[in-house]
């Protein structure tokens, strides 16, 4: 079995119940999540050997975050303990025409104040086949970006496949900072995951004739974006998510995989969203699962897209679906009828 390892920040998520606004909330529900942690949980749910690396304080809240991963079978043995605080994010879920709101409280978290000497990457990565990170992690600060670079150098030295979800976050850094840092890291990446906004904001590559807010998607322009990314950074595969946002609750979801000069598109899913946080992470996990299980390119992108579609129906950051459930959707049963 292939072994996957991810690196990033896991945070405490505090959210009002249901669709309450922050101003209405007397109670905040506490769960955990974060880009790369979400990927590790999805893969563990699929039966894979998945590990997660970060730095967390040794106090009870840090331990709770570790326990949330262990619950799903994620290997946490390489998590470094230290620092004073765990990052927090507050989520107000949107509804209808009201968008979701996220407030970060992650400055001075344990991982943000980690030092390069905290991680012996050659030892941590030994025996793994795939390394995954997102653009959120190097965005925390230049020091964490340097730690990420050291991880990537070690991964390449060990012959490990590397994937990255570009995940541009304007609340964490500027477009120029993202371009400067991510351009350097892309040298080590084999499989890139992005959307049209990521490609434009980070690398200045724009999908013409496309307006996802108005339901306008031109496949040829997405192929052009993937081709430009591949030519610039020599990726083996580029996956692009195509989210058409009708309202906060209703989206149309499809994706594309570009590999060896060929583009593979998926069916479009009409989704009524329960919780969209972690949707992209579940897509990344689905793609990693499919590619490590040697699915062909079309089957791989179909699996990843279905896995992510199902995640949008689940509360919390983590995707709690099985391979069998994903395959049922891939095979065309999206009716939602009761399974008896």
XYZ file of C-alpha atoms in Angstrom:
340
model
C 0.000 0.000 0.000
C 1.265 3.474 -0.921
C 1.968 5.787 2.022
C 0.964 9.463 1.877
C 2.180 12.226 4.171
C 0.901 15.801 4.394
C 2.293 18.930 6.076
C 0.458 22.025 7.272
C -1.588 23.585 10.040
C -4.559 22.062 11.818
C -6.784 24.626 13.487
C -9.599 24.801 15.963
C -12.786 25.677 14.087
C -15.409 27.667 16.016
C -18.756 28.124 14.297
C -22.310 29.134 15.205
C -24.826 26.328 15.022
C -26.578 25.862 11.710
C -26.800 29.052 9.695
C -26.751 31.492 12.618
C -24.746 34.663 12.139
C -21.887 35.509 14.516
C -24.100 38.195 16.063
C -26.790 35.597 16.876
C -24.537 32.942 18.370
C -24.601 32.157 22.072
C -22.802 28.856 21.391
C -19.879 28.094 19.064
C -19.358 24.489 17.980
C -15.731 23.356 18.240
C -14.226 21.034 15.635
C -10.812 20.793 13.948
C -9.589 21.124 10.399
C -7.027 22.488 8.012
C -6.114 21.894 4.375
C -3.501 19.183 4.643
C -5.069 17.602 7.729
C -8.331 17.302 5.807
C -6.517 15.481 3.001
C -4.928 13.036 5.452
C -8.301 12.255 7.049
C -9.946 11.655 3.670
C -7.187 9.263 2.668
C -7.390 7.397 5.967
C -11.142 7.033 5.431
C -10.346 5.513 2.044
C -8.205 2.909 3.812
C -4.831 4.422 2.946
C -1.792 4.760 5.183
C -1.895 8.526 5.796
C 0.316 10.679 8.029
C 0.116 14.341 9.017
C 2.960 16.594 10.129
C 2.660 19.897 11.964
C 3.643 21.548 15.241
C 1.123 21.781 18.074
C 1.296 22.909 21.694
C 1.506 20.204 24.329
C -1.552 21.463 26.213
C -5.056 19.977 26.120
C -6.282 21.839 23.016
C -3.248 20.745 21.062
C -3.855 17.178 22.193
C -7.497 17.419 21.162
C -6.369 18.298 17.653
C -4.083 15.255 17.616
C -6.923 13.082 18.897
C -9.249 14.324 16.150
C -6.795 12.910 13.607
C -6.128 9.682 15.464
C -9.867 9.010 15.540
C -9.760 8.447 11.794
C -6.536 6.442 11.831
C -4.183 9.202 10.684
C -0.569 8.622 11.785
C 0.411 11.526 14.059
C 3.784 10.245 15.273
C 5.744 12.946 13.401
C 3.792 15.855 14.881
C 6.172 18.114 16.797
C 4.949 19.350 20.184
C 5.737 22.829 21.426
C 4.660 26.467 21.238
C 1.847 28.184 23.115
C -1.243 28.201 20.935
C -3.233 26.439 18.256
C -4.539 28.457 15.335
C -8.265 29.251 15.341
C -10.694 30.120 12.617
C -14.254 31.306 13.003
C -16.777 30.255 10.364
C -20.171 31.773 9.655
C -21.850 29.591 7.041
C -23.577 31.460 4.255
C -27.039 30.767 2.908
C -28.844 31.742 -0.276
C -27.285 35.021 -1.492
C -25.382 35.624 1.785
C -21.784 34.349 1.486
C -19.883 32.469 4.160
C -17.458 34.441 6.314
C -14.125 33.257 7.743
C -12.130 35.082 10.414
C -8.605 33.855 11.130
C -6.964 33.983 14.549
C -3.796 32.083 13.744
C -0.950 34.541 14.360
C 1.769 33.131 16.640
C 0.378 29.598 16.454
C 2.807 26.776 17.163
C 3.339 25.973 13.483
C 3.699 29.648 12.560
C 6.535 29.938 15.073
C 8.170 26.620 14.155
C 11.854 26.533 13.299
C 13.567 24.522 10.537
C 15.404 22.434 13.122
C 12.049 21.172 14.457
C 11.716 18.839 11.465
C 14.154 16.165 10.325
C 12.588 15.770 6.910
C 14.744 12.970 5.597
C 13.758 10.895 8.612
C 10.104 11.987 8.617
C 9.577 11.287 4.911
C 11.456 8.002 4.775
C 9.249 5.164 3.550
C 6.543 7.427 2.091
C 5.475 7.513 -1.547
C 3.589 10.820 -1.774
C 3.950 14.234 -0.103
C 1.166 16.831 -0.173
C 1.000 20.471 0.899
C -1.065 23.546 0.057
C -0.256 27.162 -0.643
C -1.774 28.056 2.721
C 1.210 26.645 4.626
C 4.039 28.740 3.101
C 1.682 31.744 3.286
C 1.880 31.686 7.097
C 5.245 33.454 7.065
C 8.670 33.271 5.360
C 9.993 30.909 8.030
C 7.282 28.324 7.388
C 7.847 28.781 3.656
C 11.505 27.894 4.251
C 10.474 24.802 6.242
C 8.205 23.773 3.359
C 11.061 24.184 0.903
C 13.265 21.932 3.031
C 10.503 19.304 3.038
C 10.234 19.471 -0.741
C 13.986 19.125 -1.218
C 13.984 16.044 1.014
C 10.981 14.589 -0.836
C 12.742 14.954 -4.152
C 15.945 13.456 -2.754
C 13.918 10.422 -1.678
C 12.066 10.106 -4.991
C 8.677 10.947 -3.470
C 5.854 12.255 -5.677
C 4.777 15.754 -4.612
C 1.366 17.383 -4.991
C 0.314 20.923 -4.156
C -3.075 22.595 -3.898
C -2.318 26.216 -4.780
C -5.050 27.568 -2.448
C -4.410 31.325 -2.619
C -5.610 33.126 0.540
C -5.626 36.927 0.243
C -5.947 37.278 4.031
C -2.544 35.631 4.472
C -0.339 37.262 1.818
C -0.266 39.475 -1.260
C -0.342 38.249 -4.831
C 3.292 39.275 -5.290
C 4.388 37.421 -2.156
C 2.482 34.362 -3.327
C 4.046 34.533 -6.778
C 7.579 34.902 -5.455
C 7.317 32.048 -2.967
C 5.181 29.576 -4.881
C 7.214 29.992 -8.077
C 10.241 28.726 -6.151
C 8.348 25.796 -4.610
C 6.793 24.690 -7.925
C 10.163 23.338 -9.053
C 9.557 20.343 -6.781
C 5.876 19.721 -7.584
C 4.651 16.893 -9.821
C 0.876 17.341 -9.526
C -0.711 20.779 -9.181
C -4.289 21.383 -8.039
C -5.788 24.824 -8.593
C -8.830 26.790 -9.663
C -9.116 29.685 -12.097
C -8.706 32.280 -9.298
C -5.571 30.626 -7.916
C -3.904 30.536 -11.322
C -4.699 34.179 -11.986
C -3.885 35.606 -8.550
C -0.646 33.669 -7.997
C 0.811 33.269 -11.487
C -1.101 35.797 -13.600
C -2.582 33.078 -15.811
C -6.177 33.938 -16.676
C -9.040 31.794 -18.000
C -10.593 33.982 -20.706
C -14.285 33.753 -21.660
C -15.086 32.409 -18.203
C -17.339 33.826 -15.507
C -18.099 31.225 -12.847
C -20.431 33.620 -11.028
C -22.650 33.711 -14.109
C -22.276 30.054 -15.021
C -20.018 30.688 -18.007
C -17.227 28.155 -18.483
C -15.196 27.731 -21.654
C -13.330 24.432 -21.648
C -10.743 25.566 -24.191
C -9.618 28.391 -21.952
C -9.182 26.058 -18.991
C -7.076 23.801 -21.190
C -4.989 26.868 -22.047
C -4.498 27.662 -18.341
C -3.384 24.096 -17.583
C -1.077 24.060 -20.598
C 0.558 27.352 -19.561
C 1.068 26.076 -16.009
C 2.588 22.849 -17.319
C 4.918 24.637 -19.704
C 6.079 27.093 -17.057
C 6.718 24.585 -14.268
C 6.970 21.199 -15.998
C 4.175 19.568 -13.983
C 3.245 15.986 -14.786
C -0.443 16.680 -14.173
C -2.582 19.750 -13.510
C -6.054 19.447 -11.988
C -8.408 22.420 -12.133
C -11.679 22.645 -10.215
C -14.596 24.360 -11.974
C -17.030 25.669 -9.362
C -20.035 27.547 -10.759
C -21.569 29.447 -7.853
C -25.324 29.939 -8.158
C -25.883 30.822 -4.487
C -24.052 30.057 -1.239
C -26.077 26.834 -1.035
C -26.197 25.786 -4.669
C -23.163 25.222 -6.854
C -22.381 23.272 -10.000
C -19.209 21.233 -9.536
C -16.932 19.767 -12.172
C -13.207 19.462 -12.756
C -10.520 18.904 -15.362
C -7.252 16.961 -15.392
C -4.547 17.897 -17.877
C -1.820 15.313 -18.477
C 0.490 14.525 -21.396
C -1.135 17.183 -23.536
C -4.674 15.831 -23.084
C -7.539 17.289 -21.046
C -10.039 15.088 -19.218
C -13.320 16.675 -18.106
C -15.861 15.264 -15.667
C -19.644 15.319 -15.447
C -21.205 18.377 -13.758
C -22.824 17.850 -10.374
C -25.631 20.088 -9.146
C -24.881 20.368 -5.429
C -27.027 21.645 -2.584
C -24.343 22.470 -0.036
C -24.389 21.579 3.649
C -20.774 22.682 4.324
C -18.340 23.671 1.583
C -15.236 23.992 3.794
C -12.843 21.187 2.896
C -14.420 20.630 -0.514
C -11.179 21.313 -2.349
C -9.194 19.215 0.118
C -11.498 16.255 -0.457
C -10.900 16.672 -4.187
C -7.145 16.595 -3.643
C -7.427 13.496 -1.488
C -9.603 11.778 -4.071
C -7.077 12.528 -6.784
C -4.175 11.249 -4.681
C -6.103 8.070 -3.876
C -6.962 7.461 -7.518
C -3.460 8.104 -8.843
C -1.757 5.983 -6.187
C -4.187 3.188 -7.095
C -3.158 3.485 -10.746
C -6.509 4.586 -12.128
C -6.266 6.016 -15.633
C -6.553 9.786 -15.980
C -10.282 9.864 -16.745
C -11.194 7.472 -13.943
C -8.914 9.361 -11.550
C -10.498 12.742 -12.142
C -13.985 11.234 -12.040
C -13.252 9.655 -8.651
C -11.772 12.845 -7.189
C -14.714 14.946 -8.366
C -17.308 12.567 -6.948
C -15.466 12.388 -3.620
C -15.501 16.169 -3.376
C -19.135 16.409 -4.421
C -20.084 14.124 -1.531
C -18.003 16.164 0.948
C -20.216 19.180 0.337
C -23.027 17.225 2.013
C -21.090 16.707 5.262
C -20.712 19.053 8.240
C -17.182 19.935 9.313
C -13.847 20.073 7.505
C -13.344 16.321 7.266
C -14.750 14.166 4.470
C -16.416 11.132 6.031
C -17.149 9.017 2.967
C -15.915 5.628 1.809
C -14.503 4.447 -1.482
C -17.699 2.476 -2.067
C -19.853 5.591 -1.652
C -17.677 7.519 -4.073
C -17.786 4.737 -6.649
C -21.581 4.603 -6.392
C -21.738 8.255 -7.401
C -19.114 7.805 -10.121
C -21.248 5.048 -11.603
C -24.177 7.416 -11.913
C -26.303 6.961 -8.807
C -26.680 10.507 -7.560
C -30.334 10.234 -6.632
C -29.770 10.421 -2.876
C -32.351 7.676 -2.362
C -32.284 5.834 0.966
C -29.892 2.867 0.936
C -31.509 -0.172 2.580
